[in-house]
mmCIF file of C-alpha atoms in Angstrom:
data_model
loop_
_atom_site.group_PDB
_atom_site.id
_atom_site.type_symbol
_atom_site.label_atom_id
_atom_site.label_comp_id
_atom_site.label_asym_id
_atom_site.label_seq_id
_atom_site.Cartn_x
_atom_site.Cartn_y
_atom_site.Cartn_z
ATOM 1 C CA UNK A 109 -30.466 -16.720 -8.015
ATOM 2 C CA UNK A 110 -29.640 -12.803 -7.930
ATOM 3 C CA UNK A 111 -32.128 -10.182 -6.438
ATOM 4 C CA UNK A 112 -32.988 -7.761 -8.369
ATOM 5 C CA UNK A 113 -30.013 -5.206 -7.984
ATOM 6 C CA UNK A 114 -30.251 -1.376 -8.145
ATOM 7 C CA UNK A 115 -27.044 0.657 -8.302
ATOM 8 C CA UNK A 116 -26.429 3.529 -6.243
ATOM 9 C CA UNK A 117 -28.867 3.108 -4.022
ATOM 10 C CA UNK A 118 -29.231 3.384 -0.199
ATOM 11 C CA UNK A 119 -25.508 1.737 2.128
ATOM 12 C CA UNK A 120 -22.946 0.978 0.480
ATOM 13 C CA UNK A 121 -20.074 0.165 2.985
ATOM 14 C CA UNK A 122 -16.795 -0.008 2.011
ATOM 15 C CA UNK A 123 -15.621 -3.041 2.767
ATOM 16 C CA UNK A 124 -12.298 -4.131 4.807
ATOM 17 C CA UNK A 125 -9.454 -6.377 3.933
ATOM 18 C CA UNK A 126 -8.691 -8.785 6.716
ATOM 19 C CA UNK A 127 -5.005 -9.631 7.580
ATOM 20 C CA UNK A 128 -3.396 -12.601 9.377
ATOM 21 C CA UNK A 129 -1.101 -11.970 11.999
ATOM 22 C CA UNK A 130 1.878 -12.144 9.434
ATOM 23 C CA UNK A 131 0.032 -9.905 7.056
ATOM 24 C CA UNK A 132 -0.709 -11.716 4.221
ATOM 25 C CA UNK A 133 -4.648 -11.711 3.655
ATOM 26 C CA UNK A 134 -6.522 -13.885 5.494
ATOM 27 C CA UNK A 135 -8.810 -14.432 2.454
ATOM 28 C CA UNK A 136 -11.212 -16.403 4.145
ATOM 29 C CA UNK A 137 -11.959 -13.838 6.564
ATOM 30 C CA UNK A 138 -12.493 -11.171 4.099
ATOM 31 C CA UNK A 139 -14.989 -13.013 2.867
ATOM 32 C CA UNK A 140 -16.732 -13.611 5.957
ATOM 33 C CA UNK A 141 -16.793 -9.636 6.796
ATOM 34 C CA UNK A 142 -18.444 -9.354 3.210
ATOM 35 C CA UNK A 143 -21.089 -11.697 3.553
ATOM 36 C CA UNK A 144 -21.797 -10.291 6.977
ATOM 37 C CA UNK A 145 -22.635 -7.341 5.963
ATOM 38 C CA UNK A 146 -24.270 -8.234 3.327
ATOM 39 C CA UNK A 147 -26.791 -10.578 5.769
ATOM 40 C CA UNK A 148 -27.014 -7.313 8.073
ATOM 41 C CA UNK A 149 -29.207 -5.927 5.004
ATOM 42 C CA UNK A 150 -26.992 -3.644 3.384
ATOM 43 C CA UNK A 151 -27.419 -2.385 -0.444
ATOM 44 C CA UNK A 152 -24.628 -2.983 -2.088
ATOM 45 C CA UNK A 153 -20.297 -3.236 -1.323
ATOM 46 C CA UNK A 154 -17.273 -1.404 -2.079
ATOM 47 C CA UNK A 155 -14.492 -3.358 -2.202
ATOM 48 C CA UNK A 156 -10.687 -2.716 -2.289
ATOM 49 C CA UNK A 157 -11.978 1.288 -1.539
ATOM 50 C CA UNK A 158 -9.637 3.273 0.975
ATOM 51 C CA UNK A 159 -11.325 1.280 3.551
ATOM 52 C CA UNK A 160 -10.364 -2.102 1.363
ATOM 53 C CA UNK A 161 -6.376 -0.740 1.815
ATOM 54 C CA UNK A 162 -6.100 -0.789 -2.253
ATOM 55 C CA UNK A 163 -2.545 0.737 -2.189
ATOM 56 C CA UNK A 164 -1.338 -1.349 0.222
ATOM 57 C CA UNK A 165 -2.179 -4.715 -1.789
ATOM 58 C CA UNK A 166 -0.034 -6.545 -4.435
ATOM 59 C CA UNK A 167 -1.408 -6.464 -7.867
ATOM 60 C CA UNK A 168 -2.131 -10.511 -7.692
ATOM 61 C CA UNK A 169 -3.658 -9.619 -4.254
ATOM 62 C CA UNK A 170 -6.299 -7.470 -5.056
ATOM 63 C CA UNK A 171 -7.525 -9.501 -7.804
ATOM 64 C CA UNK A 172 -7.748 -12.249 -5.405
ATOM 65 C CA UNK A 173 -9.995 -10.303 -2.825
ATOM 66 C CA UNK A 174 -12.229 -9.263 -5.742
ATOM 67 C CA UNK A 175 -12.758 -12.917 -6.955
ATOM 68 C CA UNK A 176 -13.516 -13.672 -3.734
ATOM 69 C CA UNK A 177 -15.555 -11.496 -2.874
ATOM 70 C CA UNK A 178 -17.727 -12.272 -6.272
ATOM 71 C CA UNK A 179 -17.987 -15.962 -4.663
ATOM 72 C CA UNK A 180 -19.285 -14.315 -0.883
ATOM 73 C CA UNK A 181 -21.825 -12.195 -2.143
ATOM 74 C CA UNK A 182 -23.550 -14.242 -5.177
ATOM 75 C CA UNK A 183 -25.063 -12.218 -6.911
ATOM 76 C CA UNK A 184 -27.362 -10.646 -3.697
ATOM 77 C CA UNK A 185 -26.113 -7.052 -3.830
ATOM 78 C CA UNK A 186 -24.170 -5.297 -6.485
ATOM 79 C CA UNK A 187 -19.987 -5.397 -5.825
ATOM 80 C CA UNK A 188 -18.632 -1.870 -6.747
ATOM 81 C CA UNK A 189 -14.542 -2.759 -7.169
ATOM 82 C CA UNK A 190 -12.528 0.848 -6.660
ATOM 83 C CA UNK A 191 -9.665 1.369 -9.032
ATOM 84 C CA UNK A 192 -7.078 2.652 -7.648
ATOM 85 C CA UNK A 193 -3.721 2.860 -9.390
ATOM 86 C CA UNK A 194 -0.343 4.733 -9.577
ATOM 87 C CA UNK A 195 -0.785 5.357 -13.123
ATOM 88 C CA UNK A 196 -3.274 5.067 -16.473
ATOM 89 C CA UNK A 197 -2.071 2.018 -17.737
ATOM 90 C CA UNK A 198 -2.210 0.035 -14.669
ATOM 91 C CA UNK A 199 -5.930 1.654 -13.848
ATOM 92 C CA UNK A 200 -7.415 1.079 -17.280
ATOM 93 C CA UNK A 201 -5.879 -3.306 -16.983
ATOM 94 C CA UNK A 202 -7.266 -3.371 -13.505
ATOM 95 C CA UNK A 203 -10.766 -1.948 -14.494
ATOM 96 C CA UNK A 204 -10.708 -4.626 -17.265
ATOM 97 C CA UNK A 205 -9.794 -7.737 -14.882
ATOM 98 C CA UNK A 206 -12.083 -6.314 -12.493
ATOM 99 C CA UNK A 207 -14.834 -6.782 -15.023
ATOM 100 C CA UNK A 208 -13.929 -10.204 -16.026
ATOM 101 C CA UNK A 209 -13.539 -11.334 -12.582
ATOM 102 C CA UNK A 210 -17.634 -9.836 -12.237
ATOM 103 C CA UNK A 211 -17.293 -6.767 -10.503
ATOM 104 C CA UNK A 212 -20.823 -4.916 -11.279
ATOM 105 C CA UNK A 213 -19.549 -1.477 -11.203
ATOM 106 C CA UNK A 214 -16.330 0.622 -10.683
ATOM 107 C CA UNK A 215 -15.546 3.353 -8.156
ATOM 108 C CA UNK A 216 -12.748 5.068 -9.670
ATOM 109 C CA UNK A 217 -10.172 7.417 -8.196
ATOM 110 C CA UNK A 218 -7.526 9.782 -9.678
ATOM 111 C CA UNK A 219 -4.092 8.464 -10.474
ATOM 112 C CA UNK A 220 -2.552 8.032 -6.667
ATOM 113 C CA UNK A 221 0.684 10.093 -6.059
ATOM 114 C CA UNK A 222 0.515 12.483 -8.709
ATOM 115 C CA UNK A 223 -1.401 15.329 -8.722
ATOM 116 C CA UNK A 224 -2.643 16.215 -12.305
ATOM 117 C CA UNK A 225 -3.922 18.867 -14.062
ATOM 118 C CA UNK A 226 -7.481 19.201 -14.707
ATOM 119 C CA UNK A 227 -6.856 18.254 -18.479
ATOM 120 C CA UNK A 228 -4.873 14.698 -17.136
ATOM 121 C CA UNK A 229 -7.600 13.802 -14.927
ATOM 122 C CA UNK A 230 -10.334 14.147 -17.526
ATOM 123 C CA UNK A 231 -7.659 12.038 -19.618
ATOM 124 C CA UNK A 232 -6.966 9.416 -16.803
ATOM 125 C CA UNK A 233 -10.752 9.256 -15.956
ATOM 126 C CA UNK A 234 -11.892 8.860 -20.114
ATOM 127 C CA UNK A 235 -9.445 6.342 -20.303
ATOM 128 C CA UNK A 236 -10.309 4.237 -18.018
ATOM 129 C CA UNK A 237 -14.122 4.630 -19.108
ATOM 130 C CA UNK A 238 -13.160 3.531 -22.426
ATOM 131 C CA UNK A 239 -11.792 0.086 -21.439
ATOM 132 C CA UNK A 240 -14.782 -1.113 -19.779
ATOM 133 C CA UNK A 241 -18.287 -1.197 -20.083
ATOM 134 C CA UNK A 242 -18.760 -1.319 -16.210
ATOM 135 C CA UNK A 243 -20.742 1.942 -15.153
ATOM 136 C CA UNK A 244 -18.270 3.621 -12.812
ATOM 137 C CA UNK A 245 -18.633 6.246 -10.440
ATOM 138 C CA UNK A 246 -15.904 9.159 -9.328
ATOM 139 C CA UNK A 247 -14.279 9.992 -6.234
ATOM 140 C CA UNK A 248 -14.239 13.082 -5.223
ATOM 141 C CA UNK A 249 -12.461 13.968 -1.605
ATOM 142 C CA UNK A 250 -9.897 16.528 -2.406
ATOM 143 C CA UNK A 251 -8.851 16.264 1.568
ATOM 144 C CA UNK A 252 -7.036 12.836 1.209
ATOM 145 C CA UNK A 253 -6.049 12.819 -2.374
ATOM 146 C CA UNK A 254 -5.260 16.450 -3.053
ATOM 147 C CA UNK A 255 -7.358 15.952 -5.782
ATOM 148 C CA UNK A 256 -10.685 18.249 -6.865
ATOM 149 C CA UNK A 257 -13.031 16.556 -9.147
ATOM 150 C CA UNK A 258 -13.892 19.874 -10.048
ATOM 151 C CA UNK A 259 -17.001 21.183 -12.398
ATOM 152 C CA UNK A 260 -15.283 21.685 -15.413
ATOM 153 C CA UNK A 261 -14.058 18.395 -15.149
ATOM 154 C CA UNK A 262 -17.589 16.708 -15.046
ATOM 155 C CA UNK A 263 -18.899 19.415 -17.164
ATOM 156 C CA UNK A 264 -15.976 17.900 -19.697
ATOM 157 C CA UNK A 265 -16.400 13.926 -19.038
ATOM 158 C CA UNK A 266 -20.449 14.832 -19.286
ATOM 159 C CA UNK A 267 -20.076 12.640 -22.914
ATOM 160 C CA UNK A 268 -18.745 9.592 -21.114
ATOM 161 C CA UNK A 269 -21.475 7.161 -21.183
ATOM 162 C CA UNK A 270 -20.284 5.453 -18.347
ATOM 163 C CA UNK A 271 -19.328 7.320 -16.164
ATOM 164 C CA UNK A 272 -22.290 7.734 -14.245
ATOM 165 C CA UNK A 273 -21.790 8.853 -10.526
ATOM 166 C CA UNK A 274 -19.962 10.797 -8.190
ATOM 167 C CA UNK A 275 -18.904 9.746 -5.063
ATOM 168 C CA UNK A 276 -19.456 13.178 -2.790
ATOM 169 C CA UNK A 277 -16.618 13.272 0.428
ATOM 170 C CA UNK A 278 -15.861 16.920 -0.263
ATOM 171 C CA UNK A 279 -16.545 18.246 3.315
ATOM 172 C CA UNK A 280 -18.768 20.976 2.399
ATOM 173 C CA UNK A 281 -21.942 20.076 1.612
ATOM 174 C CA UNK A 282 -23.032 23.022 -0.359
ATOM 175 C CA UNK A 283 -20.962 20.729 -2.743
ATOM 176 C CA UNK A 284 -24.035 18.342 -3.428
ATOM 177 C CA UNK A 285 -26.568 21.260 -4.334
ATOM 178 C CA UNK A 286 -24.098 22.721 -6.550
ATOM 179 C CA UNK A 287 -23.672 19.524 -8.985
ATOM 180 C CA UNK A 288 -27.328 19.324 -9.327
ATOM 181 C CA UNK A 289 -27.744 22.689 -9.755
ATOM 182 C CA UNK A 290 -25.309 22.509 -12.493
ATOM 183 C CA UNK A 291 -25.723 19.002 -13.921
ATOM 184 C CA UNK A 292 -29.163 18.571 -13.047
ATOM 185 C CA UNK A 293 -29.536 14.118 -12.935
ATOM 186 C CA UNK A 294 -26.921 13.642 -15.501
ATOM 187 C CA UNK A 295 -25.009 12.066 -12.393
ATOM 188 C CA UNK A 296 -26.233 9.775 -9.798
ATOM 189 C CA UNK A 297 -24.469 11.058 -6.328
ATOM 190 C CA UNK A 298 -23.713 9.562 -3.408
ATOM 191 C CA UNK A 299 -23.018 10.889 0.399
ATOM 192 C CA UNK A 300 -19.450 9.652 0.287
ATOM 193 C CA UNK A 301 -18.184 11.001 4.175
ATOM 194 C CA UNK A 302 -19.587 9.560 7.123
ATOM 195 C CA UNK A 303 -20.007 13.021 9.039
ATOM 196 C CA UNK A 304 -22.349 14.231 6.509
ATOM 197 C CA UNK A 305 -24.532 11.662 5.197
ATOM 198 C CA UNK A 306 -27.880 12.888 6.482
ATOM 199 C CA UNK A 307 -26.963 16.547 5.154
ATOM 200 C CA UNK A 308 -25.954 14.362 1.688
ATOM 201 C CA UNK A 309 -29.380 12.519 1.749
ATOM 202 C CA UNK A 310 -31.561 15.748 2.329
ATOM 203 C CA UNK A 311 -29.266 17.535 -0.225
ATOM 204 C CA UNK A 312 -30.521 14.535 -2.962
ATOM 205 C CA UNK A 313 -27.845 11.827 -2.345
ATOM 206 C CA UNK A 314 -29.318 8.663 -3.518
ATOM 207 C CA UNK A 315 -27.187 6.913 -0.920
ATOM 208 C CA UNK A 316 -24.627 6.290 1.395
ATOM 209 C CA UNK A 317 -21.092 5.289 0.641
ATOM 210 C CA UNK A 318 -19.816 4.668 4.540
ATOM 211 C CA UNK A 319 -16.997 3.197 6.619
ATOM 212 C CA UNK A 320 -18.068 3.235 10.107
ATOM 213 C CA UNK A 321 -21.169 0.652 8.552
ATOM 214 C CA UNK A 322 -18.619 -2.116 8.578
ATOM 215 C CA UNK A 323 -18.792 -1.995 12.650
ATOM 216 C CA UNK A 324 -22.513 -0.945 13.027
ATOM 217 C CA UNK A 325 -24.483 -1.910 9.998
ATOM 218 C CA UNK A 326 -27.896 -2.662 11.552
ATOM 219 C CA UNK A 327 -28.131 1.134 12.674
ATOM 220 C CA UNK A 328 -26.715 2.448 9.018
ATOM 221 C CA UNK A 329 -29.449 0.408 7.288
ATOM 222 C CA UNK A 330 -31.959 1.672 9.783
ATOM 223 C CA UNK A 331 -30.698 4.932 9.291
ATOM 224 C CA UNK A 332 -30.894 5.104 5.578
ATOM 225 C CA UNK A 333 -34.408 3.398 5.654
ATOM 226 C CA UNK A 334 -35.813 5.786 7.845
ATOM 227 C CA UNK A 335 -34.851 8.737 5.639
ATOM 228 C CA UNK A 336 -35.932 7.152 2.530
ATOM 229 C CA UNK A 337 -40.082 6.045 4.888
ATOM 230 C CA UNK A 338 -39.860 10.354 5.885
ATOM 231 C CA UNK A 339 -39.419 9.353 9.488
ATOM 232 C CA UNK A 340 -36.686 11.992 9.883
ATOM 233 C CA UNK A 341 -36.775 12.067 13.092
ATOM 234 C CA UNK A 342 -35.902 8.759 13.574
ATOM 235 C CA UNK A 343 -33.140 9.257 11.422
ATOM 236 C CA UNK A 344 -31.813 11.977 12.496
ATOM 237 C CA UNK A 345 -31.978 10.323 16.528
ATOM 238 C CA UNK A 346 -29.380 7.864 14.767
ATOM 239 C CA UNK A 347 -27.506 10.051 13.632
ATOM 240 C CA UNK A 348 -26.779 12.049 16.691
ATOM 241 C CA UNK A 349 -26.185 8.414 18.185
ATOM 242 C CA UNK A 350 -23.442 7.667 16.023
ATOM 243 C CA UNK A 351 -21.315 10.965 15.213
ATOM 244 C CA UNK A 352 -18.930 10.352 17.552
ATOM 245 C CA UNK A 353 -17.515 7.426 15.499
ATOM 246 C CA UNK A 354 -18.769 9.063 12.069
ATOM 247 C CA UNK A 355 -16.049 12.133 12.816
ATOM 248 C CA UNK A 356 -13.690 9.249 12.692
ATOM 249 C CA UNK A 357 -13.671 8.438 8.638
ATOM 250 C CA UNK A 358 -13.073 12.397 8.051
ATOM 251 C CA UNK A 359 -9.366 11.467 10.140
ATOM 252 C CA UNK A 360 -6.190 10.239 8.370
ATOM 253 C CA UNK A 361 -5.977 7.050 10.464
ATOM 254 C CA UNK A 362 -9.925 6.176 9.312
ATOM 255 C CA UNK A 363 -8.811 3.122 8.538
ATOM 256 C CA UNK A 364 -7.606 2.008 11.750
ATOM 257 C CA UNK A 365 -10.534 3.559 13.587
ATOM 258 C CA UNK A 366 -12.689 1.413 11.355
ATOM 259 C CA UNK A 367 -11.011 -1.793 11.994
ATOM 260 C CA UNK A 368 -10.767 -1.488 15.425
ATOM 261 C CA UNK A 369 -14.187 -0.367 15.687
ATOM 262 C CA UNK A 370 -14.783 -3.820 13.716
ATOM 263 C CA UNK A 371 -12.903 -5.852 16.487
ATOM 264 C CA UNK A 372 -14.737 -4.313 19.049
ATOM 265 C CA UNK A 373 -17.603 -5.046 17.644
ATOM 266 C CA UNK A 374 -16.254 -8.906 17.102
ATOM 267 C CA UNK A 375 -16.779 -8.670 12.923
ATOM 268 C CA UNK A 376 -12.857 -8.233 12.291
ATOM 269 C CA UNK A 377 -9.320 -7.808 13.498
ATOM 270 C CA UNK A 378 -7.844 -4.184 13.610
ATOM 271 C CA UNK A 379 -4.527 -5.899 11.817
ATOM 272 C CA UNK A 380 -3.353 -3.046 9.090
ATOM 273 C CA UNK A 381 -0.084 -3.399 6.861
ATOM 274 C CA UNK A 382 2.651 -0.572 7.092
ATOM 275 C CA UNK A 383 2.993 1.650 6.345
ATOM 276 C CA UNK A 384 -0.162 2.058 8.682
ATOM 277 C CA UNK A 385 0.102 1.052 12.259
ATOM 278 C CA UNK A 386 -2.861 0.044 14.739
ATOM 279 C CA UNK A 387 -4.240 2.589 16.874
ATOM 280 C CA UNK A 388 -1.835 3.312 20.260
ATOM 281 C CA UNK A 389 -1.689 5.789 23.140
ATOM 282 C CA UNK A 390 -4.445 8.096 23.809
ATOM 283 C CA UNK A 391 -5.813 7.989 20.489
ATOM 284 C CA UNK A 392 -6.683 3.778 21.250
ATOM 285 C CA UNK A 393 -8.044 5.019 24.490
ATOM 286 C CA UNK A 394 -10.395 7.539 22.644
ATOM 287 C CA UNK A 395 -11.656 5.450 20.041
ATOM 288 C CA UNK A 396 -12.264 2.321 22.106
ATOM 289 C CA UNK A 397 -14.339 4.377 24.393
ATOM 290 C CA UNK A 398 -16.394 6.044 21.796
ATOM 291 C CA UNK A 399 -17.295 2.829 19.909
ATOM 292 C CA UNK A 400 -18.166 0.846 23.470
ATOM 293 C CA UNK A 401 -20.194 3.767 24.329
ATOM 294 C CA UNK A 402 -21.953 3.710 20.841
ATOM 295 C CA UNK A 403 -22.194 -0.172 21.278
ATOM 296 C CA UNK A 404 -24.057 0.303 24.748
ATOM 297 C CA UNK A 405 -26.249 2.675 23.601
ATOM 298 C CA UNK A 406 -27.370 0.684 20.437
ATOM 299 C CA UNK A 407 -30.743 2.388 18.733
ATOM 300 C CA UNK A 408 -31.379 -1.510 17.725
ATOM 301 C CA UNK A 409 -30.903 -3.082 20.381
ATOM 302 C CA UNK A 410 -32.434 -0.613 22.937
ATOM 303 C CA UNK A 411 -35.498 -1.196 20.414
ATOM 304 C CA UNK A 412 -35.250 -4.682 21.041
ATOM 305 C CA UNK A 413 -35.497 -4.728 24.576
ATOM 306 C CA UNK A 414 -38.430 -2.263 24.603
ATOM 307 C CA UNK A 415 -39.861 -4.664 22.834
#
């Protein structure tokens, strides 16, 4: 039977696709890192996001991790599929499949590659809005897509029924009291870069889109669900905990930080297709000390033990 499910509300992480050691998707494990987290209490998944390596997946092969991931979660949590394509056409069939297959909700990005004017977004965004009744939310991080989901683009997409949330990873985060300021609740936001979430959720994010979740989800829920009970300190004490790693999904290799991180933490394997590489060198070094140092220093499990 399916809880009750609320959209847009509290962790969301985005979820990663799991490799075998010839790099071809070890299905099986992708579902098991979904229904982990899912059992670790979080509110909802992204799948095939940034995190998900969209771009770097066959056609055939992302359908495949959706469906899949449909069958791991049943129904507990709502499955937010992120469509990203090279161009319109290929966007708007994906967003239909990705309904069929029982996605509950889209997370769409611009068209990858190109850069478009602010008239071809609205056009690529309306489009795909119009071939799907899923309720979709934008993604906005002008840093790694070179991309600005700018006001006059919402302001012009404001008649779009469906289109009803933003995914926030600007990195200022003046950003979030400016869209409410100008669009008041027409859309639902949500802190969408690790390194300001809290700032995002005191701004009026209803929740947290996150990567570095999908290594330490106990202390993301904990986080969240502080904030939302007004025990900010407690919140913010986790926050401070984990910022070393949260700098990490603002970086251009987030990805591998995230599944190493995951390894570490024995919920994944760090295995990444090209053209991404694991970790190596100092940068290995760095980021394997900052998540064993977050892992011994564990909010939750300190808790535990004083306990």
């Amino acid at each position: 039977m399916s809880v009750i499910r609320t959209l847009w509300e509290g962790v969301y992480p985005a979820a990663t696709t799991q490799f075998a050691e010839d790099l071809s998707i070890d299905f099986d494990a992708t579902q098991r890192v979904q229904s982990a987290l899912v059992d670790d209490g979080v509110d909802g998944l992204i799948i095939l996001g940034t995190c998900g390596e969209n771009n770097s997946l066959e056609p055939d092969e992302k359908r495949h991790v959706l469906k899949g991931a449909v069958e791991a979660v049943a129904g507990r949590v709502p499955i937010v599929a992120g469509v990203s394509e090279f161009t319109t056409a290929r966007a708007v069939q994906y967003a239909k499949d990705a309904e069929k297959l029982g996605a509950d909700a889209i997370m769409l990005l611009p068209a990858m590659v190109y850069v478009p004017t602010p008239e071809e977004l609205q056009a690529h965004f309306r489009a795909v809005a119009e071939a799907t009744s899923l309720p979709i939310m934008l993604y906005n991080n002008p840093p790694a897509y070179r991309v600005d989901v700018d006001f006059a683009t919402l302001q012009a997409l404001r008649d779009v029924p469906n289109i009803v949330a933003i995914k926030e990873s600007a990195p200022d985060p003046r950003r979030f009291t400016d869209v409410f300021n100008r669009f008041g609740d027409r859309y639902t936001v949500m802190a969408g870069l690790d390194d300001i979430a809290l700032e995002g959720l005191f701004l009026g994010a209803s929740g947290w889109v996150s990567g570095l979740t999908s290594a330490f989800p106990t202390e993301s829920v904990r986080l969240v669900a502080a904030f939302n009970e007004g025990r900010y300190d407690e919140a913010l004490a986790i926050y401070r905990w984990f910022m070393p790693l949260l700098h990490l999904d603002a970086d251009r290799d987030l990805v591998q930080s995230i599944k190493l991180a995951e390894q570490i933490m024995g919920r994944g394997s760090e295995r990444v297709r090209l053209p991404r590489l694991p970790l190596a060198g100092q940068r290995r070094k760095d980021v394997i000390a900052w998540v064993e140092q977050c892992a011994a220093t564990q909010p939750s499990k300190i808790a535990a033990l004083a306990g």
